[in-house]
mmCIF file of N, CA and C in Angstrom:
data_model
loop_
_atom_site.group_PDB
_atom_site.id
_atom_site.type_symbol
_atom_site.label_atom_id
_atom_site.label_comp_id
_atom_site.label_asym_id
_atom_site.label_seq_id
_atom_site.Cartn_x
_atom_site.Cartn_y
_atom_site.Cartn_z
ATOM 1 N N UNK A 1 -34.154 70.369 -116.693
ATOM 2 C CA UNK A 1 -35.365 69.716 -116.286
ATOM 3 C C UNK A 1 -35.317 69.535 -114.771
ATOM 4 N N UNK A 2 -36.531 69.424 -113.896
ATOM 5 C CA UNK A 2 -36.543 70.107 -112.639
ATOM 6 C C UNK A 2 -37.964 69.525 -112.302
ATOM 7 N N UNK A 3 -38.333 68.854 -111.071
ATOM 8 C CA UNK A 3 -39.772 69.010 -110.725
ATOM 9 C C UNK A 3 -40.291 70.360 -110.843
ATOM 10 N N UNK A 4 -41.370 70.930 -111.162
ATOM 11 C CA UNK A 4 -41.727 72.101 -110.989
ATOM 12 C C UNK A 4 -41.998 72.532 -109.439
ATOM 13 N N UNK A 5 -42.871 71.338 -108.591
ATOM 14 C CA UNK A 5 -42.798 71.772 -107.139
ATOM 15 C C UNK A 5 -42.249 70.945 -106.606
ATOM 16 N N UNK A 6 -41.750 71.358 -105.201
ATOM 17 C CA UNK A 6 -41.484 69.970 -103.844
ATOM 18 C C UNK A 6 -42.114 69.135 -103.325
ATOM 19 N N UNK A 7 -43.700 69.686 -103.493
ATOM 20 C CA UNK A 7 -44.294 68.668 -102.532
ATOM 21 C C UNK A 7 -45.488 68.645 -103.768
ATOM 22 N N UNK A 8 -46.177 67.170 -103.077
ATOM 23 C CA UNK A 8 -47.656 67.206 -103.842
ATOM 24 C C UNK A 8 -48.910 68.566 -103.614
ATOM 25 N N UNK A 9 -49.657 68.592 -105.015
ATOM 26 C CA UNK A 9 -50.365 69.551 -104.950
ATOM 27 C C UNK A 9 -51.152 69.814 -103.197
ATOM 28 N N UNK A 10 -51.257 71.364 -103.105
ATOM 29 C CA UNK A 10 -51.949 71.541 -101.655
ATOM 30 C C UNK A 10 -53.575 72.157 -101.827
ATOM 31 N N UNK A 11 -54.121 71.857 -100.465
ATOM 32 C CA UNK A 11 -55.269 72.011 -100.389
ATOM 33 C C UNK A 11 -55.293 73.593 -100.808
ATOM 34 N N UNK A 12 -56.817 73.818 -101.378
ATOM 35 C CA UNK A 12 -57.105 75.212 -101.651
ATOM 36 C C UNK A 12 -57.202 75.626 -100.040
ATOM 37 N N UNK A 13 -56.320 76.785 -100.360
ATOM 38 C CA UNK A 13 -56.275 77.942 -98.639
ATOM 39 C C UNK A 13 -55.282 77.256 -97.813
ATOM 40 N N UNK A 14 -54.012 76.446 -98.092
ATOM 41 C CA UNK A 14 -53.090 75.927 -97.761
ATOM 42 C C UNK A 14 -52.094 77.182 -97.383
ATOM 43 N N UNK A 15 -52.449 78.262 -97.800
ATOM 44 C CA UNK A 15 -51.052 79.371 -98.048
ATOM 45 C C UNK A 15 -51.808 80.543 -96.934
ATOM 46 N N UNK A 16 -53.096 80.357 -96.846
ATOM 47 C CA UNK A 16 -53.979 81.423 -96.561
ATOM 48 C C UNK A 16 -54.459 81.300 -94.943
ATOM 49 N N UNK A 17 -53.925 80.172 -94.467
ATOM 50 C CA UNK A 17 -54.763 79.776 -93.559
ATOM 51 C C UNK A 17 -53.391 79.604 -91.861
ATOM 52 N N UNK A 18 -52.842 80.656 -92.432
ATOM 53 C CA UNK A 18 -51.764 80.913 -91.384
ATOM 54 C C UNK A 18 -50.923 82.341 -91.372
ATOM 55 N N UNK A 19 -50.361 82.228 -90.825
ATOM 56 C CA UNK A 19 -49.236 83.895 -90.538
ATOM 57 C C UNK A 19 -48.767 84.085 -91.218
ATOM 58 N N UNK A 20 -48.299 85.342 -91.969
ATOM 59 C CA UNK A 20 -47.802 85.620 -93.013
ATOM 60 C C UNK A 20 -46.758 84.613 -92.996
ATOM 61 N N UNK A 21 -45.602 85.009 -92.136
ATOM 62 C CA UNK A 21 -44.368 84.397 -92.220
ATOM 63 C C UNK A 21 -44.277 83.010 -92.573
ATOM 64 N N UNK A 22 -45.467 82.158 -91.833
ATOM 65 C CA UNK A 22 -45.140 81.071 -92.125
ATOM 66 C C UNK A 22 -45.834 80.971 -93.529
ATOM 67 N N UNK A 23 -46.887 81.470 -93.659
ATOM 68 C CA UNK A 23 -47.074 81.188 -95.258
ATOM 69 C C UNK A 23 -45.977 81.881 -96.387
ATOM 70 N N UNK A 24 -45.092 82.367 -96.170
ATOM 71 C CA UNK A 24 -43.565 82.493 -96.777
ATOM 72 C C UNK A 24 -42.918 81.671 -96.781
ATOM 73 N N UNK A 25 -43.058 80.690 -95.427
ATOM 74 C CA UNK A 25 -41.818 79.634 -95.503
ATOM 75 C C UNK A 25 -42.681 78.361 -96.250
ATOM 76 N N UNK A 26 -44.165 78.056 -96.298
ATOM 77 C CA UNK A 26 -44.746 77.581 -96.950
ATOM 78 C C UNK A 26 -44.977 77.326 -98.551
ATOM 79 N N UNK A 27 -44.642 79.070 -98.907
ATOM 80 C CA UNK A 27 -44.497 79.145 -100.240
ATOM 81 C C UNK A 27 -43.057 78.816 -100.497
ATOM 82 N N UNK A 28 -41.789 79.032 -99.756
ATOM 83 C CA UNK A 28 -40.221 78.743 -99.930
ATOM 84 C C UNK A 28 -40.232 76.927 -100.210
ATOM 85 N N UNK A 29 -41.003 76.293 -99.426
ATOM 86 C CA UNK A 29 -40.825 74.833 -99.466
ATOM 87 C C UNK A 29 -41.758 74.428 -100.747
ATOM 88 N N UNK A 30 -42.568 75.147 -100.992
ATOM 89 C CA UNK A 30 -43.728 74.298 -101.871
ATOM 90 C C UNK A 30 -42.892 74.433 -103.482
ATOM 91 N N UNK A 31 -42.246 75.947 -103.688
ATOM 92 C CA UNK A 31 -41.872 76.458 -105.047
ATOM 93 C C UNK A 31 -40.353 76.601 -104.998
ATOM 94 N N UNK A 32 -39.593 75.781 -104.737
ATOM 95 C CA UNK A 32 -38.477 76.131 -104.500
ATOM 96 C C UNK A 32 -37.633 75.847 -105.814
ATOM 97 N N UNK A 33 -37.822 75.080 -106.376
ATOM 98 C CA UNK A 33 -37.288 75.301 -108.023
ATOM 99 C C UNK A 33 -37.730 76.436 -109.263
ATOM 100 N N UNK A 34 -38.715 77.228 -108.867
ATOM 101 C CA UNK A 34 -39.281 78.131 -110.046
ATOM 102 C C UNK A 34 -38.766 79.724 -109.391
ATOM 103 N N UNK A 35 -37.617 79.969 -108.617
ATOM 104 C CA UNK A 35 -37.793 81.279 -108.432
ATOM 105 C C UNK A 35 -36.692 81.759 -108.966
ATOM 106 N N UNK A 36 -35.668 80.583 -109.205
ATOM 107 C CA UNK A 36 -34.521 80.919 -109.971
ATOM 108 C C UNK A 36 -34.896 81.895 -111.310
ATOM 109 N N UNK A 37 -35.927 80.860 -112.155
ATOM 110 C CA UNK A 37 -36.336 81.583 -113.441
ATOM 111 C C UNK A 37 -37.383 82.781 -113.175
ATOM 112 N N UNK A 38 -37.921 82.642 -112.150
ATOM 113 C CA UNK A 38 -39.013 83.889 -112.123
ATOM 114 C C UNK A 38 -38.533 85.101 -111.926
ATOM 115 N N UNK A 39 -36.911 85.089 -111.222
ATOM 116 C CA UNK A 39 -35.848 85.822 -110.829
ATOM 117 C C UNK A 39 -35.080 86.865 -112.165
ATOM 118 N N UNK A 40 -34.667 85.485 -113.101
ATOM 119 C CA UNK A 40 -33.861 85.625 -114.256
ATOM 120 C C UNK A 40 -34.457 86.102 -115.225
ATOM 121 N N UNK A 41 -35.537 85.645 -115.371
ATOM 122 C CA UNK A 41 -36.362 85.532 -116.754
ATOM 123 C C UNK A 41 -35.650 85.035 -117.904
ATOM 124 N N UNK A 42 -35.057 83.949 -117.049
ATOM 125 C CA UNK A 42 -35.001 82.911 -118.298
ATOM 126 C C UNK A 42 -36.010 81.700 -118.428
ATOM 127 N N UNK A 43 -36.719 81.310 -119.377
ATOM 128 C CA UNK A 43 -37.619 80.524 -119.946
ATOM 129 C C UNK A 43 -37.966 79.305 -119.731
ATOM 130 N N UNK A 44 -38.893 79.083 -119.121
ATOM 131 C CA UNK A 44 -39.357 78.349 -118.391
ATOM 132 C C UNK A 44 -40.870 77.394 -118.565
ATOM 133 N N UNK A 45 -41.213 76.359 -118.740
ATOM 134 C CA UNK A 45 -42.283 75.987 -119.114
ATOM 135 C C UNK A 45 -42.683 74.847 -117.831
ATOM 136 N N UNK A 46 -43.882 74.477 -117.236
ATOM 137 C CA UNK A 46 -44.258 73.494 -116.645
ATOM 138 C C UNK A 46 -45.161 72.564 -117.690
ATOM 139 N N UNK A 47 -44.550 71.351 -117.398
ATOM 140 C CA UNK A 47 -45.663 70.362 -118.413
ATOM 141 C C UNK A 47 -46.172 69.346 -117.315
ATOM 142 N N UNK A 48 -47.233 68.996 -117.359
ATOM 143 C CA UNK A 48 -47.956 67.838 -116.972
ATOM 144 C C UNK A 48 -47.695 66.500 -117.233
ATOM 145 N N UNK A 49 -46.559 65.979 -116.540
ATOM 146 C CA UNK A 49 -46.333 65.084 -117.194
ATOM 147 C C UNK A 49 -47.025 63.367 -116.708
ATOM 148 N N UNK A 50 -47.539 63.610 -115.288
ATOM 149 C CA UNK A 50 -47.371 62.038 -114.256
ATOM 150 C C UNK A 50 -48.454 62.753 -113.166
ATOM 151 N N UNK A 51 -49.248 61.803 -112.954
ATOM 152 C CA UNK A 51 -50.490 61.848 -112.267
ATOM 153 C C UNK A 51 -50.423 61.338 -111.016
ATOM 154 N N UNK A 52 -50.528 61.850 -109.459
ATOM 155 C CA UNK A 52 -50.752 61.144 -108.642
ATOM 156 C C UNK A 52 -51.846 60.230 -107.995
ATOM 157 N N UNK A 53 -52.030 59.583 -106.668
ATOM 158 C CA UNK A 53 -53.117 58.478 -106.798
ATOM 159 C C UNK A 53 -54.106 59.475 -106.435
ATOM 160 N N UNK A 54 -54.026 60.544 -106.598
ATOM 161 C CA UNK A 54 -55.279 60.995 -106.510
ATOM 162 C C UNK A 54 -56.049 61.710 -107.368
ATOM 163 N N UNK A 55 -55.142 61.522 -108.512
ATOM 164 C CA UNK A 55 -55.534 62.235 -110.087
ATOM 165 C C UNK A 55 -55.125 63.750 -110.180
ATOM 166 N N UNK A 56 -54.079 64.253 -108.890
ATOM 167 C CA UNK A 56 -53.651 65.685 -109.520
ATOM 168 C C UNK A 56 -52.652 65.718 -110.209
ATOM 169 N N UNK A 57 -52.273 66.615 -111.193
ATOM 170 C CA UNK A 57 -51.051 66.650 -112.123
ATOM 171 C C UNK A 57 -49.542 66.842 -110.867
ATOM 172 N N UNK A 58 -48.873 66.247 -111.106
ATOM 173 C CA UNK A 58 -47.310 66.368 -111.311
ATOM 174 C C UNK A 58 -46.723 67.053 -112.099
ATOM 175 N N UNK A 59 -46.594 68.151 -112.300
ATOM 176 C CA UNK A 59 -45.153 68.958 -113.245
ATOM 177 C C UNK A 59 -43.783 68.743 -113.475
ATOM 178 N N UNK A 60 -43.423 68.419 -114.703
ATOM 179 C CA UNK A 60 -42.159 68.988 -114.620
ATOM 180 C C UNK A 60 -41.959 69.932 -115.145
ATOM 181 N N UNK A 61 -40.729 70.936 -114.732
ATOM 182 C CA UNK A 61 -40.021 72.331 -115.425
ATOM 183 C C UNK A 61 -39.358 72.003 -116.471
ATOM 184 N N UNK A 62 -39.087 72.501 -116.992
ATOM 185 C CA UNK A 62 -37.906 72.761 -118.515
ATOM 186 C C UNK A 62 -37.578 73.759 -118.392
ATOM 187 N N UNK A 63 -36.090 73.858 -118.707
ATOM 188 C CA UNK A 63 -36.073 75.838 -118.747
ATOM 189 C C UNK A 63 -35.128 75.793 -119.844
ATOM 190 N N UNK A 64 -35.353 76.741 -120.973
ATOM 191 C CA UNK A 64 -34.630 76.711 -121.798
ATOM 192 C C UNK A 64 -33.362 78.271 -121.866
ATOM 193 N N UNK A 65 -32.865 78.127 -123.309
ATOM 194 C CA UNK A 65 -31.773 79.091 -123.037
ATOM 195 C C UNK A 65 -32.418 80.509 -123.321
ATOM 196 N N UNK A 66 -31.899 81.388 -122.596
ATOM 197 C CA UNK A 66 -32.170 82.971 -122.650
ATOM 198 C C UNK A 66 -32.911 83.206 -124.017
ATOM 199 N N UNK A 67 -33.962 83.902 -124.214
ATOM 200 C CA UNK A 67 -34.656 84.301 -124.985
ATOM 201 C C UNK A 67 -34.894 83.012 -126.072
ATOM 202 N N UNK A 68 -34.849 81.627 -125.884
ATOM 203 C CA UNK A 68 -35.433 80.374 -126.776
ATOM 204 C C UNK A 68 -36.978 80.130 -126.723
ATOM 205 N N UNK A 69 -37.637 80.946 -126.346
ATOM 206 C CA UNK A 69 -39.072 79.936 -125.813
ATOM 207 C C UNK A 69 -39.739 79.393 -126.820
ATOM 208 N N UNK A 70 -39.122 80.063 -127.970
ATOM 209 C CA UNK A 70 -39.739 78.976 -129.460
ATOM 210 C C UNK A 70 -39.095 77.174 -129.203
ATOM 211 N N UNK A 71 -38.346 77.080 -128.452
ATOM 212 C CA UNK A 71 -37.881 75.554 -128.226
ATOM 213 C C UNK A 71 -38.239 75.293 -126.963
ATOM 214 N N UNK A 72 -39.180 76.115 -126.090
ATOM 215 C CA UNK A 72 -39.734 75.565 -124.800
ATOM 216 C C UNK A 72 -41.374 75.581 -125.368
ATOM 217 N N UNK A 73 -41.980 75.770 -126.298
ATOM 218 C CA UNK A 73 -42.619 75.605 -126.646
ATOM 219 C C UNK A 73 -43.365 74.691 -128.145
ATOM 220 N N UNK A 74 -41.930 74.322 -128.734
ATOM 221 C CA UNK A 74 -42.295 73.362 -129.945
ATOM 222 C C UNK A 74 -41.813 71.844 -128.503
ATOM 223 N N UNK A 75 -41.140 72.131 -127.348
ATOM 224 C CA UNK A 75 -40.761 71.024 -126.862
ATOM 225 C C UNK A 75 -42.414 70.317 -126.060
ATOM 226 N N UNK A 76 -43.259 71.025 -125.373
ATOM 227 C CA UNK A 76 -44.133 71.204 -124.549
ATOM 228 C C UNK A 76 -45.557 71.055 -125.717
ATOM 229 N N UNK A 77 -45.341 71.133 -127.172
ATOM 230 C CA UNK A 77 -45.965 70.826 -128.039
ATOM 231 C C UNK A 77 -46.104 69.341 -128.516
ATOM 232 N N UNK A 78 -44.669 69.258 -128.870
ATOM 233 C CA UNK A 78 -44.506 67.469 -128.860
ATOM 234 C C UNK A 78 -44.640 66.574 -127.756
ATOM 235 N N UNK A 79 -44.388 66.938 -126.413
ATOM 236 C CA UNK A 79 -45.090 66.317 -125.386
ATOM 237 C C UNK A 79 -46.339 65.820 -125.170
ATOM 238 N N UNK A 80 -46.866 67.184 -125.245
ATOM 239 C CA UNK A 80 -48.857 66.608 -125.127
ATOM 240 C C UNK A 80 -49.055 66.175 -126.083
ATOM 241 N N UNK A 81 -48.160 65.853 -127.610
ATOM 242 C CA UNK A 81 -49.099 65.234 -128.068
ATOM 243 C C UNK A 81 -48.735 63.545 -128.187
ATOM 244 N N UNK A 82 -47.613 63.752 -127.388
ATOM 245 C CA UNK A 82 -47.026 62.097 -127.195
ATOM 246 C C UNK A 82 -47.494 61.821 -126.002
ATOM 247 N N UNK A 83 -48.332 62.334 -124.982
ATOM 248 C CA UNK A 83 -48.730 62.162 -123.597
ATOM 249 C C UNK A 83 -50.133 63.399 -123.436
ATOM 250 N N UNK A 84 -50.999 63.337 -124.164
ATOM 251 C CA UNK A 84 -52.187 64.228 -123.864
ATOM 252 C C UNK A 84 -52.866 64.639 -122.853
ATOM 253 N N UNK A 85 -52.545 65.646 -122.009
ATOM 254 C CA UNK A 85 -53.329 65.755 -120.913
ATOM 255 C C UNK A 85 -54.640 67.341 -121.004
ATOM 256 N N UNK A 86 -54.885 67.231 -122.327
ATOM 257 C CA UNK A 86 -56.315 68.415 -122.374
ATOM 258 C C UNK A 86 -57.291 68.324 -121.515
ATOM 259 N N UNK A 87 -57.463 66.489 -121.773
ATOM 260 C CA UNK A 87 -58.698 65.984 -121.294
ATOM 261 C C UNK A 87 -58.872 65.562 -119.777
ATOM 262 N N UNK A 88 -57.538 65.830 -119.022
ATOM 263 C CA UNK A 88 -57.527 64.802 -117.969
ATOM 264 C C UNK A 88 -58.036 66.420 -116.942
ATOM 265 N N UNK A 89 -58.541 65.780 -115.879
ATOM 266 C CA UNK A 89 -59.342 66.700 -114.895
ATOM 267 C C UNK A 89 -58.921 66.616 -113.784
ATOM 268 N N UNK A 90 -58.750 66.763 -112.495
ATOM 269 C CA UNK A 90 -58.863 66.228 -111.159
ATOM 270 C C UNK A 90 -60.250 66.006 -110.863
ATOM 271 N N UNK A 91 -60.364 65.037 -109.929
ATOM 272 C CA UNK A 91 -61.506 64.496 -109.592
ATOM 273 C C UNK A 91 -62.454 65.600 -108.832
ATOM 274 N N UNK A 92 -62.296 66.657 -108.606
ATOM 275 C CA UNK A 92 -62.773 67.470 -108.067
ATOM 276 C C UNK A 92 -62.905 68.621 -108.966
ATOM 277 N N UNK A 93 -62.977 68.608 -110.234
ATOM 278 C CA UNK A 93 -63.038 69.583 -111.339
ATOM 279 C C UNK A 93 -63.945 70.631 -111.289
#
């Protein structure tokens, strides 16, 4: 278990709105826990778990064992339904 990102959610065109390079080092700081698994392809789920004051989701990661995603997904099942977030929106939906 892992925040999914480093920092709070960013403005739309946050990545877009500068030099390549630095939008590399932008994307290095923002995703720096998900490249391990995006790397490995080992199994990986983000859940919604905690809302900031401005109503955007917070993630956390899970990563389960090599080829399990039937248990990253009965886990991410019992979550939402002990913490439901279908319904929840950002205020800017």
């Amino acid at each position: 278990m892992s925040p999914t990102l480093a920092l709070p959610p960013v403005p739309v065109g946050w990545f877009d709105e500068v030099e390549p390079a630095e939008n590399f080092e932008r994307q290095k700081r923002f995703t720096p826990f998900t490249a391990t698994y995006n790397v490995s392809g080992q199994p990986a789920v983000n859940v919604p778990l905690h809302w900031n004051a401005d109503g955007l989701p917070i993630g956390v990661m899970l990563a389960g064992r090599m080829g399990d995603e039937a248990t990253l997904i009965s886990l991410s099942a019992q979550l939402e339904q002990a913490r439901p977030w279908r319904d929840r929106h950002p205020p800017l939906w």
